[in-house]
mmCIF file of C-alpha atoms in Angstrom:
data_model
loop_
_atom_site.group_PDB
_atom_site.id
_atom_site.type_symbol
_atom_site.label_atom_id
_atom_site.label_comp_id
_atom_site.label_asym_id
_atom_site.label_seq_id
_atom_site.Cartn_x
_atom_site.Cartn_y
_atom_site.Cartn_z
ATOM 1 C CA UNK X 1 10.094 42.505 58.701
ATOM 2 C CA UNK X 2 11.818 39.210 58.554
ATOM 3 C CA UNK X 3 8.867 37.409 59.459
ATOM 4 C CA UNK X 4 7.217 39.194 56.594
ATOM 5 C CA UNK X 5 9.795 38.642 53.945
ATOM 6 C CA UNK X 6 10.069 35.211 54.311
ATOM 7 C CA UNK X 7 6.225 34.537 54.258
ATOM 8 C CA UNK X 8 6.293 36.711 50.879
ATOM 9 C CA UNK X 9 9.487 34.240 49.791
ATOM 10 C CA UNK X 10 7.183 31.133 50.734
ATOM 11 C CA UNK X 11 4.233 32.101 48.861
ATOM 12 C CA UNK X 12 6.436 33.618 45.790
ATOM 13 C CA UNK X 13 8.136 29.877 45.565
ATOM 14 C CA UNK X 14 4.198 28.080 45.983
ATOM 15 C CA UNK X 15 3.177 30.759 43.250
ATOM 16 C CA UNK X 16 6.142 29.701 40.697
ATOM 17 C CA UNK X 17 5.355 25.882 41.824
ATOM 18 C CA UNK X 18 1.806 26.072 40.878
ATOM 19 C CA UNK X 19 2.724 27.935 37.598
ATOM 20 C CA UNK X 20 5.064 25.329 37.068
ATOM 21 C CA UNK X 21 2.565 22.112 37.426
ATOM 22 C CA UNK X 22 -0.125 23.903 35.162
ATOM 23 C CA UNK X 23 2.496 24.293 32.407
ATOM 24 C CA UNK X 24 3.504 21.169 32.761
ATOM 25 C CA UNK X 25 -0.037 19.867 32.132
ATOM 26 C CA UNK X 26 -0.735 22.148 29.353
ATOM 27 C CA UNK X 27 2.224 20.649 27.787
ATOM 28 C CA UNK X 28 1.543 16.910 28.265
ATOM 29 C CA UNK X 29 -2.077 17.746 26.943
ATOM 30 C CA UNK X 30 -1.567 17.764 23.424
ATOM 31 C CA UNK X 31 0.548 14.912 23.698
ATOM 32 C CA UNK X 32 -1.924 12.790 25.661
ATOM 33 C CA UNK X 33 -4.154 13.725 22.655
ATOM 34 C CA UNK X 34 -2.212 13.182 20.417
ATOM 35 C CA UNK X 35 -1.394 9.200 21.875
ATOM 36 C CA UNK X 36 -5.347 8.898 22.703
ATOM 37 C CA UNK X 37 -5.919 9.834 18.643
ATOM 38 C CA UNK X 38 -3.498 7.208 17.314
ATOM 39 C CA UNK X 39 -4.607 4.418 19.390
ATOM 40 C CA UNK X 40 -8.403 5.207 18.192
ATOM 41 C CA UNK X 41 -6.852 5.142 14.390
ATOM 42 C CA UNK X 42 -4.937 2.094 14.980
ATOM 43 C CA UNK X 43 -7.592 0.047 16.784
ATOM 44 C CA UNK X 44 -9.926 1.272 13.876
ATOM 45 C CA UNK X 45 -7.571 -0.016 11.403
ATOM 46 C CA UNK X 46 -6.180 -2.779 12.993
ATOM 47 C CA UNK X 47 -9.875 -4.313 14.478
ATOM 48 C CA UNK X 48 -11.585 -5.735 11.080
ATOM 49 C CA UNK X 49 -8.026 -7.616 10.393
ATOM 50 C CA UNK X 50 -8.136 -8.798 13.711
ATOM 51 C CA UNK X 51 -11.861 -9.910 13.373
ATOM 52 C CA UNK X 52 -10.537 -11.685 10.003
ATOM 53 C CA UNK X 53 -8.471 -13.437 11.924
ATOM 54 C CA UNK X 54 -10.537 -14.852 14.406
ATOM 55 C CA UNK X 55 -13.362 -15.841 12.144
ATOM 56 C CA UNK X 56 -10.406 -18.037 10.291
ATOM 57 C CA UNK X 57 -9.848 -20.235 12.911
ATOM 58 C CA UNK X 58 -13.451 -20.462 14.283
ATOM 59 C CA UNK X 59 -15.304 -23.809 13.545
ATOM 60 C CA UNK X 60 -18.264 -23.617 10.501
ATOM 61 C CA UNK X 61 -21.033 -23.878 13.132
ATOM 62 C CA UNK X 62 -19.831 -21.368 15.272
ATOM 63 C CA UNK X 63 -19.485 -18.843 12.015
ATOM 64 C CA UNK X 64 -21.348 -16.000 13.683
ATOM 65 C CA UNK X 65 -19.971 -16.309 17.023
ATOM 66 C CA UNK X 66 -20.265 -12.886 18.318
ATOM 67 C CA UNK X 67 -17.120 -13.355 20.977
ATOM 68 C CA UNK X 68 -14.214 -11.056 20.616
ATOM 69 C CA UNK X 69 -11.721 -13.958 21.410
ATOM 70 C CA UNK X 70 -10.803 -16.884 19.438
ATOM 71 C CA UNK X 71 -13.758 -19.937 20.174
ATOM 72 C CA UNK X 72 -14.138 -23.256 18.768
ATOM 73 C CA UNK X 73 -10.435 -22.803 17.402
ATOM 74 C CA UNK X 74 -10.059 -25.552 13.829
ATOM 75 C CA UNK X 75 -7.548 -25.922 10.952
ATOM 76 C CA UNK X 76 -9.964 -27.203 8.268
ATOM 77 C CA UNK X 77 -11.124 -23.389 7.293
ATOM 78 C CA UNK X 78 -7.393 -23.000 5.667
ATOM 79 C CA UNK X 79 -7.830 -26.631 4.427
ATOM 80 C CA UNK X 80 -10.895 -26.240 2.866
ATOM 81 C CA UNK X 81 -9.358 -22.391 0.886
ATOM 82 C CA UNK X 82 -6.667 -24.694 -1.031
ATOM 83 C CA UNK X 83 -9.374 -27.457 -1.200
ATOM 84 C CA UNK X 84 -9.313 -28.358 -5.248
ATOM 85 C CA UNK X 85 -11.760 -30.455 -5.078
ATOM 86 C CA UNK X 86 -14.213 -27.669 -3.897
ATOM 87 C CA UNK X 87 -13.210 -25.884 -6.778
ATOM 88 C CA UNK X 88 -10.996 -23.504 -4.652
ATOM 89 C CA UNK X 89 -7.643 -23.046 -6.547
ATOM 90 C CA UNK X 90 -6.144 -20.491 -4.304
ATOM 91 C CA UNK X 91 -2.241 -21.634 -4.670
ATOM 92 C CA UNK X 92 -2.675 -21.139 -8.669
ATOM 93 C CA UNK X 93 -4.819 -17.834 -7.818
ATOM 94 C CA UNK X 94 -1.660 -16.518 -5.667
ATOM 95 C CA UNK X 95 0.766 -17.878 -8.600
ATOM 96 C CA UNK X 96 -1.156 -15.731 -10.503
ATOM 97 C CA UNK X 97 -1.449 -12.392 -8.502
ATOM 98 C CA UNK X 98 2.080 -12.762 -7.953
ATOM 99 C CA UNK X 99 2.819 -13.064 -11.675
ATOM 100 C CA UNK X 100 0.864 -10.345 -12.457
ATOM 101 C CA UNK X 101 2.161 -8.204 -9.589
ATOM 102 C CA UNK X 102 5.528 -9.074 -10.584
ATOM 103 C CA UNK X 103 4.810 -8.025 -14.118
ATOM 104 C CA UNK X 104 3.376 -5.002 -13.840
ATOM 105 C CA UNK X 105 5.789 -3.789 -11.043
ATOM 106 C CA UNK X 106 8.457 -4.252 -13.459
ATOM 107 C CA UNK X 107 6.983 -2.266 -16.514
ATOM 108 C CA UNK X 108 5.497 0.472 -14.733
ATOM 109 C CA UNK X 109 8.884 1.045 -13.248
ATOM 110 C CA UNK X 110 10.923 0.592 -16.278
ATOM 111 C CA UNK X 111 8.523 3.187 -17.675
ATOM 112 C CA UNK X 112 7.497 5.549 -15.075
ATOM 113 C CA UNK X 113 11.432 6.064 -14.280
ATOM 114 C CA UNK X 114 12.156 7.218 -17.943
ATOM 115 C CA UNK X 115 8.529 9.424 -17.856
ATOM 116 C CA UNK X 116 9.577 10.970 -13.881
ATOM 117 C CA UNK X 117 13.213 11.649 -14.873
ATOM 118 C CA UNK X 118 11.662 13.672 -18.227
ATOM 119 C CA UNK X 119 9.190 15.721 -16.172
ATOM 120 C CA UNK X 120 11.590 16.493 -13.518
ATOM 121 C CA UNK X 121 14.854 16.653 -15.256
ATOM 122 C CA UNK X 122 13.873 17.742 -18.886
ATOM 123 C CA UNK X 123 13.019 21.184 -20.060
ATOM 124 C CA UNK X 124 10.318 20.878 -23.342
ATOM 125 C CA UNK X 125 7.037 21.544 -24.830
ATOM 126 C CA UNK X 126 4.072 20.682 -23.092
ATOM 127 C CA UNK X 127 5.358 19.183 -20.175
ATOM 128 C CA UNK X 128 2.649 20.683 -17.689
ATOM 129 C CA UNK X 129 0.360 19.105 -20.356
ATOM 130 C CA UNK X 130 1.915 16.110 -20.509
ATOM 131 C CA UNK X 131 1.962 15.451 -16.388
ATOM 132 C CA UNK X 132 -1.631 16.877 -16.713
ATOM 133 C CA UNK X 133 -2.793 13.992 -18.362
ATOM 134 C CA UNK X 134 -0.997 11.398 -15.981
ATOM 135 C CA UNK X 135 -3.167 12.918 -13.597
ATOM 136 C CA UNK X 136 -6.463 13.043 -15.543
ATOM 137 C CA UNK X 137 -5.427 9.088 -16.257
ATOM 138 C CA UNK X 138 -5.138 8.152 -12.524
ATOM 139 C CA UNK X 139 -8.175 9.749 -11.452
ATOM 140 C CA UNK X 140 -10.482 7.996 -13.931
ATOM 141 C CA UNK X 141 -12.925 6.128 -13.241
ATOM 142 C CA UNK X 142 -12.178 1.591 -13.684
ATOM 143 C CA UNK X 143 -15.395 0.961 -13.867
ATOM 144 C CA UNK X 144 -15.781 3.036 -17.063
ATOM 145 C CA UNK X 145 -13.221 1.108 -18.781
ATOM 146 C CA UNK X 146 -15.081 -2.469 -17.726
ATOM 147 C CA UNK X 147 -16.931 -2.442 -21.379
ATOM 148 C CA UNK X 148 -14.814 -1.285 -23.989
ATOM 149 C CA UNK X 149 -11.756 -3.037 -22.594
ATOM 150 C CA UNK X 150 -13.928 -6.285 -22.485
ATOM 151 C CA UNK X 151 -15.184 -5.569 -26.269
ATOM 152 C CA UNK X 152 -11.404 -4.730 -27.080
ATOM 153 C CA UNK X 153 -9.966 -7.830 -26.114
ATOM 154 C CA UNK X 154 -12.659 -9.822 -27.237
ATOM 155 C CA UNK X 155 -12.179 -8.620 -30.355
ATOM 156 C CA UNK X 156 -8.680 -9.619 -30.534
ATOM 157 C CA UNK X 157 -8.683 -12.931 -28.588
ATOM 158 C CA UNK X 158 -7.340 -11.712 -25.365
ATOM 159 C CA UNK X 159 -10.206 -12.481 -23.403
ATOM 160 C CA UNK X 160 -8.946 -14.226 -20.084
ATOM 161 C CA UNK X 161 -5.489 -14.219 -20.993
ATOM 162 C CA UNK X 162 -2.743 -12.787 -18.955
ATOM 163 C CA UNK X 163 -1.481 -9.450 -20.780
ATOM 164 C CA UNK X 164 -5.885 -8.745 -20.277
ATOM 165 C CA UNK X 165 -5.176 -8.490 -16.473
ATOM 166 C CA UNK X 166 -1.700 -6.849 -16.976
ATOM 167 C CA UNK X 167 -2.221 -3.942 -19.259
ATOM 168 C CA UNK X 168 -5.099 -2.617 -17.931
ATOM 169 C CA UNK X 169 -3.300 -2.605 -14.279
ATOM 170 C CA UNK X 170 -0.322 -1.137 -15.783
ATOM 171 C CA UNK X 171 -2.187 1.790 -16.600
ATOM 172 C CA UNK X 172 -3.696 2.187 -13.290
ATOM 173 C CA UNK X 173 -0.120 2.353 -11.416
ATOM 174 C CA UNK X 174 1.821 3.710 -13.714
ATOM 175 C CA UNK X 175 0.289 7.231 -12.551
ATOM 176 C CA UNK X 176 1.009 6.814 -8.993
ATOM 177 C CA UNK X 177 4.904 5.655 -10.189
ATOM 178 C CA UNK X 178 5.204 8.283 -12.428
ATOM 179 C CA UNK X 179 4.145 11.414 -9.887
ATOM 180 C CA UNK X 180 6.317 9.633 -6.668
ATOM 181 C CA UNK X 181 9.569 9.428 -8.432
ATOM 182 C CA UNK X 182 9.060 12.911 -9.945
ATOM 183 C CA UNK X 183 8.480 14.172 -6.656
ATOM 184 C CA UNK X 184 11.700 12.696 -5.549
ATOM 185 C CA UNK X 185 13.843 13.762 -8.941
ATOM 186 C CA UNK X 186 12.934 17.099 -8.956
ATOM 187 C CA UNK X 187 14.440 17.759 -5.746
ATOM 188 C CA UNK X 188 17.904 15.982 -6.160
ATOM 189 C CA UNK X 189 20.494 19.167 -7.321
ATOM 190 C CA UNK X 190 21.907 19.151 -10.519
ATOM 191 C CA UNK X 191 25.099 19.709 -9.703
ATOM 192 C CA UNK X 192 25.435 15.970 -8.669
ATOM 193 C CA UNK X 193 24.533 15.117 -12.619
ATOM 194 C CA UNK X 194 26.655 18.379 -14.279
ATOM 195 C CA UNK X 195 29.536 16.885 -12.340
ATOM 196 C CA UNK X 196 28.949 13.426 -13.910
ATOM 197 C CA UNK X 197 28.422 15.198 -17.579
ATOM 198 C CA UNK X 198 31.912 16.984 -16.720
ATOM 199 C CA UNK X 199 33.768 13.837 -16.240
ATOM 200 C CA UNK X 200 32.461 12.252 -19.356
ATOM 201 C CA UNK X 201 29.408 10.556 -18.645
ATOM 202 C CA UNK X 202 26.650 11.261 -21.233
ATOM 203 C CA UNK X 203 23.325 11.377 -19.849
ATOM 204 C CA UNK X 204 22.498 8.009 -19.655
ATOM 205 C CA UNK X 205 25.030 7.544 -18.109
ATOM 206 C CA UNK X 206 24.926 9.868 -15.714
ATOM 207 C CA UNK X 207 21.772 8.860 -14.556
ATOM 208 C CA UNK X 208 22.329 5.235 -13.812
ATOM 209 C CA UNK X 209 26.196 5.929 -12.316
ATOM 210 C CA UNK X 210 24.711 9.108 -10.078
ATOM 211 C CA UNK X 211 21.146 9.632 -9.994
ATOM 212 C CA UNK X 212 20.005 6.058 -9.973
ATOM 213 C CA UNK X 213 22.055 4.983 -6.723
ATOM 214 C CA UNK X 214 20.544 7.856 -5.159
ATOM 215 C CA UNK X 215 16.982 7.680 -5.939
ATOM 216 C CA UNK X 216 16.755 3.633 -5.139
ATOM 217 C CA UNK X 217 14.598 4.540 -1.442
ATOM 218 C CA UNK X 218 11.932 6.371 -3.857
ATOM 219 C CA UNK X 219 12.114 3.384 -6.268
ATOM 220 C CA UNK X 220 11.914 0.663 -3.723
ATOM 221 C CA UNK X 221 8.930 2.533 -2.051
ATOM 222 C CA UNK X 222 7.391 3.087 -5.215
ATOM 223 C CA UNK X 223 7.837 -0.428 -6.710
ATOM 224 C CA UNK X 224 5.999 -1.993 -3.110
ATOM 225 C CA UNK X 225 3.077 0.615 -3.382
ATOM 226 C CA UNK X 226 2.773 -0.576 -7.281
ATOM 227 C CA UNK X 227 3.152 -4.535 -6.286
ATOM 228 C CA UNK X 228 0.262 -3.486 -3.318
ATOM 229 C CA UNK X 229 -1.964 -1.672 -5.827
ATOM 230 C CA UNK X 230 -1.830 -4.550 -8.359
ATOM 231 C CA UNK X 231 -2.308 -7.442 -6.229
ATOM 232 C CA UNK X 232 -5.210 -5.952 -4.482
ATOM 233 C CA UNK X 233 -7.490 -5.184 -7.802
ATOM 234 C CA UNK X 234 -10.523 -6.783 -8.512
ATOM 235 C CA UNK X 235 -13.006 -5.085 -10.358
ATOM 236 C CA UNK X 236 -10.810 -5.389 -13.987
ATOM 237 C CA UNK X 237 -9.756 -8.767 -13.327
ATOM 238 C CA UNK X 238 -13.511 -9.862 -12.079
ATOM 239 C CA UNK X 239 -14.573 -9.207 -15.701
ATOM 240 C CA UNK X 240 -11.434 -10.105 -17.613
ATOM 241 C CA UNK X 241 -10.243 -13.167 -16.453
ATOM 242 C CA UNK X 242 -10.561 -16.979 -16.590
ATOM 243 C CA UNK X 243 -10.256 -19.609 -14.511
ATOM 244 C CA UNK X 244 -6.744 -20.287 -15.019
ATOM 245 C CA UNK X 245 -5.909 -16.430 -15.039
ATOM 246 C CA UNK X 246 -7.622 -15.554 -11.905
ATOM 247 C CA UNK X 247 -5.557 -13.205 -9.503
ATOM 248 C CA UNK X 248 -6.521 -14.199 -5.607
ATOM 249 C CA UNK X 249 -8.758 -11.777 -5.389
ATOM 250 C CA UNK X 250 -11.498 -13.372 -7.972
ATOM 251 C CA UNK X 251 -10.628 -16.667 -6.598
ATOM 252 C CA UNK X 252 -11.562 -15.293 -3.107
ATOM 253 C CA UNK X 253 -14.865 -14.266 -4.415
ATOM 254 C CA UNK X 254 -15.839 -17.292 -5.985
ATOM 255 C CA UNK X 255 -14.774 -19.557 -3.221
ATOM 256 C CA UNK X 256 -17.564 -22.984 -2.142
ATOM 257 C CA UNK X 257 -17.291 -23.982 1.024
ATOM 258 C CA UNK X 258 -17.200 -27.429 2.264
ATOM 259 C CA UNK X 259 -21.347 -27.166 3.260
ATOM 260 C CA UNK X 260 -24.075 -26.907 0.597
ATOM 261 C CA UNK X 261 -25.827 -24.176 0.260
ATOM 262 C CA UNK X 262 -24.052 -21.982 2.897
ATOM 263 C CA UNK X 263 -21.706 -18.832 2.679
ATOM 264 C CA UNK X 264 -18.011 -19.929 3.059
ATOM 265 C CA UNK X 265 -17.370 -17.217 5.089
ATOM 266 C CA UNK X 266 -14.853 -18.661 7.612
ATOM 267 C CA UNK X 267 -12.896 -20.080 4.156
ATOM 268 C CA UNK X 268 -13.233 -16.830 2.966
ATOM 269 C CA UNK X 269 -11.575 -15.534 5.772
ATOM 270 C CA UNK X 270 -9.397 -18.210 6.193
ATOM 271 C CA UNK X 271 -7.719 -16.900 2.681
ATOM 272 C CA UNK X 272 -8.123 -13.448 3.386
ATOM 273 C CA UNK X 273 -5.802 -14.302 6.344
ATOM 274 C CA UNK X 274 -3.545 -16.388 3.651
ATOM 275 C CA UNK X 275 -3.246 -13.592 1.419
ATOM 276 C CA UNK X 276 -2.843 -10.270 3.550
ATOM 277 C CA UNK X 277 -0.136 -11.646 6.118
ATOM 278 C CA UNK X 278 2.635 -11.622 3.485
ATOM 279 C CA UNK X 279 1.760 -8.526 2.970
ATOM 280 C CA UNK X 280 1.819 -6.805 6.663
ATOM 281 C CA UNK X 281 5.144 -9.006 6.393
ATOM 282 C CA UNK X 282 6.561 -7.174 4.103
ATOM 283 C CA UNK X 283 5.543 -3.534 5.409
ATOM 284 C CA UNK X 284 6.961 -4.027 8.278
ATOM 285 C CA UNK X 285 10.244 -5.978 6.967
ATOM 286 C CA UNK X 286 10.535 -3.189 4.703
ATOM 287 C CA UNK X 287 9.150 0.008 6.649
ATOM 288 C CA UNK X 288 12.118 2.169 7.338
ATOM 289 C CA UNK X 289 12.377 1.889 3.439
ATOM 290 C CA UNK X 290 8.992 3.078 2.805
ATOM 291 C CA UNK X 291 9.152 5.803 4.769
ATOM 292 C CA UNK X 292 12.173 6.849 4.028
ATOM 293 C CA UNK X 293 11.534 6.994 0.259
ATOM 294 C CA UNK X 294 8.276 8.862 0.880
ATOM 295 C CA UNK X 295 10.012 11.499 2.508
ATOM 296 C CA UNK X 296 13.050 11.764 0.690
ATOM 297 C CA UNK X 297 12.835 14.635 -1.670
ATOM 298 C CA UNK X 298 10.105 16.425 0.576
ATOM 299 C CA UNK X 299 13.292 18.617 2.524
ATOM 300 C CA UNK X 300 14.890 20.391 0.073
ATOM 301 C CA UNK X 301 19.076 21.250 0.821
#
């Protein structure tokens, strides 16, 4: 009987083992998965940047290289992108884009925080209507607006000029300004604002004392996704522009290289390289930001 029970203890303890290691594998499954899916998404995103890269540094002659690693490593691609007399202005075309950026981050907050705080804070008349058309106004189409905006500011003399490249943009991010900070506002309690009111604050006041403080992740994330949005648009600027108005992203496009009658395309890359960097720079300085004033106001309490 001994003998007995303790072969039935033996193979009860190999039995709960066993069960053991297989739930242990079903568990790490989903996470292996899981790891295996977001190094696919971040080799697929990170690969053409890295393939920008490499073609910036690679010699003219050895432009369609097919090696994975850097070959035939020169300088004179990222000479040749700020090369004037080439016709390549890419320090005024970043002067520019910044300018512009800079611009229309600053108006599309100043007036996307007054339009968010109505539709979130603000009971009145049409206000589904109202966000209902912010909508309808981000999802159409820029190419449709190519032709009358270029016979609209022809007519009036705007035609290359920089309020041609600012407006137009303006309109494009105001949407996405407007609908992130509402989704932030409408979360934030009211008590935090009554409480303000009580003490004496008027409304105004209340908002840029209380409110304002508090919704500064939303508006920092908000004002890099605008900045983002603006200095990467082309097609309105491709049209409306000059050549002293030109945001990076038309200069890019236009670029000579420094042999006849071939395509630039390691200068090309060379300033792609120029232009993104400050940009992943920036992300990453600023990430914790980002993400924390895309989330905020997604947990309510």
């Amino acid at each position: 009987m001994t003998i007995a029970a303790s072969r039935a203890g033996v193979t009860e303890r190999e039995r709960v083992v066993t069960a053991t290691r297989v739930r242990a594998r079903k568990s790490r499954a989903p996470m292996i998965r899981t790891v295996i899916s977001a190094l696919v998404i971040v080799l697929w995103c990170i690969a053409p940047f890295y393939w920008m890269i490499v073609t910036a540094f690679r010699d003219v002659g050895f432009t369609y290289d097919t090696s994975p690693w850097p070959t035939h490593v020169t300088l004179d691609n990222f000479a040749t992108a700020f090369s004037t007399k080439l016709g390549n202005h890419l320090g005024q075309a970043m002067l520019n884009s910044l300018f512009i950026g800079a611009t229309v981050t600053i108006v599309a907050l100043l007036f996307g925080i007054s339009a968010a705080y109505a539709l979130a804070r603000l009971e009145f008349k049409g206000k589904s209507i109202v966000a209902g058309l912010i909508l309808a106004a981000s999802m159409f189409p820029g190419v449709a607006l190519i032709t009358p905006l270029f016979q609209l500011f022809t007519n009036i003399g705007w035609m290359g000029s920089y309020q041609a490249l600012i407006i137009p943009s303006i309109s494009f991010v105001l949407p996405l300004t407007v609908y992130t900070l509402t989704a932030f506002l409408r979360e934030m309690p009211w008590d935090l604002e009554e409480a303000a009111r009580i003490d004496g604050c008027t409304r105004v006041q209340a908002f840029f004392r209380v409110i304002f403080p508090l919704a500064a992740p939303a508006v920092f994330t908000t004002a890099i996704l605008a900045f983002i949005s603006s200095w990467n648009e082309y097609l309105i600027s491709s049209q409306l522009s000059s050549d002293a108005t030109q945001p990076v992203t038309v200069a890019i496009a236009g670029f000579a290289g420094s042999q006849p009658h071939v395509e630039p395309y390691t200068a090309v890359m060379a300033a792609g390289t120029i232009v993104t960097i400050p940009l992943v720079i920036l992300v990453l300085i600023f990430q914790r930001r980002i993400v924390a004033g895309l989330t905020a106001g997604g947990v309510k309490g």
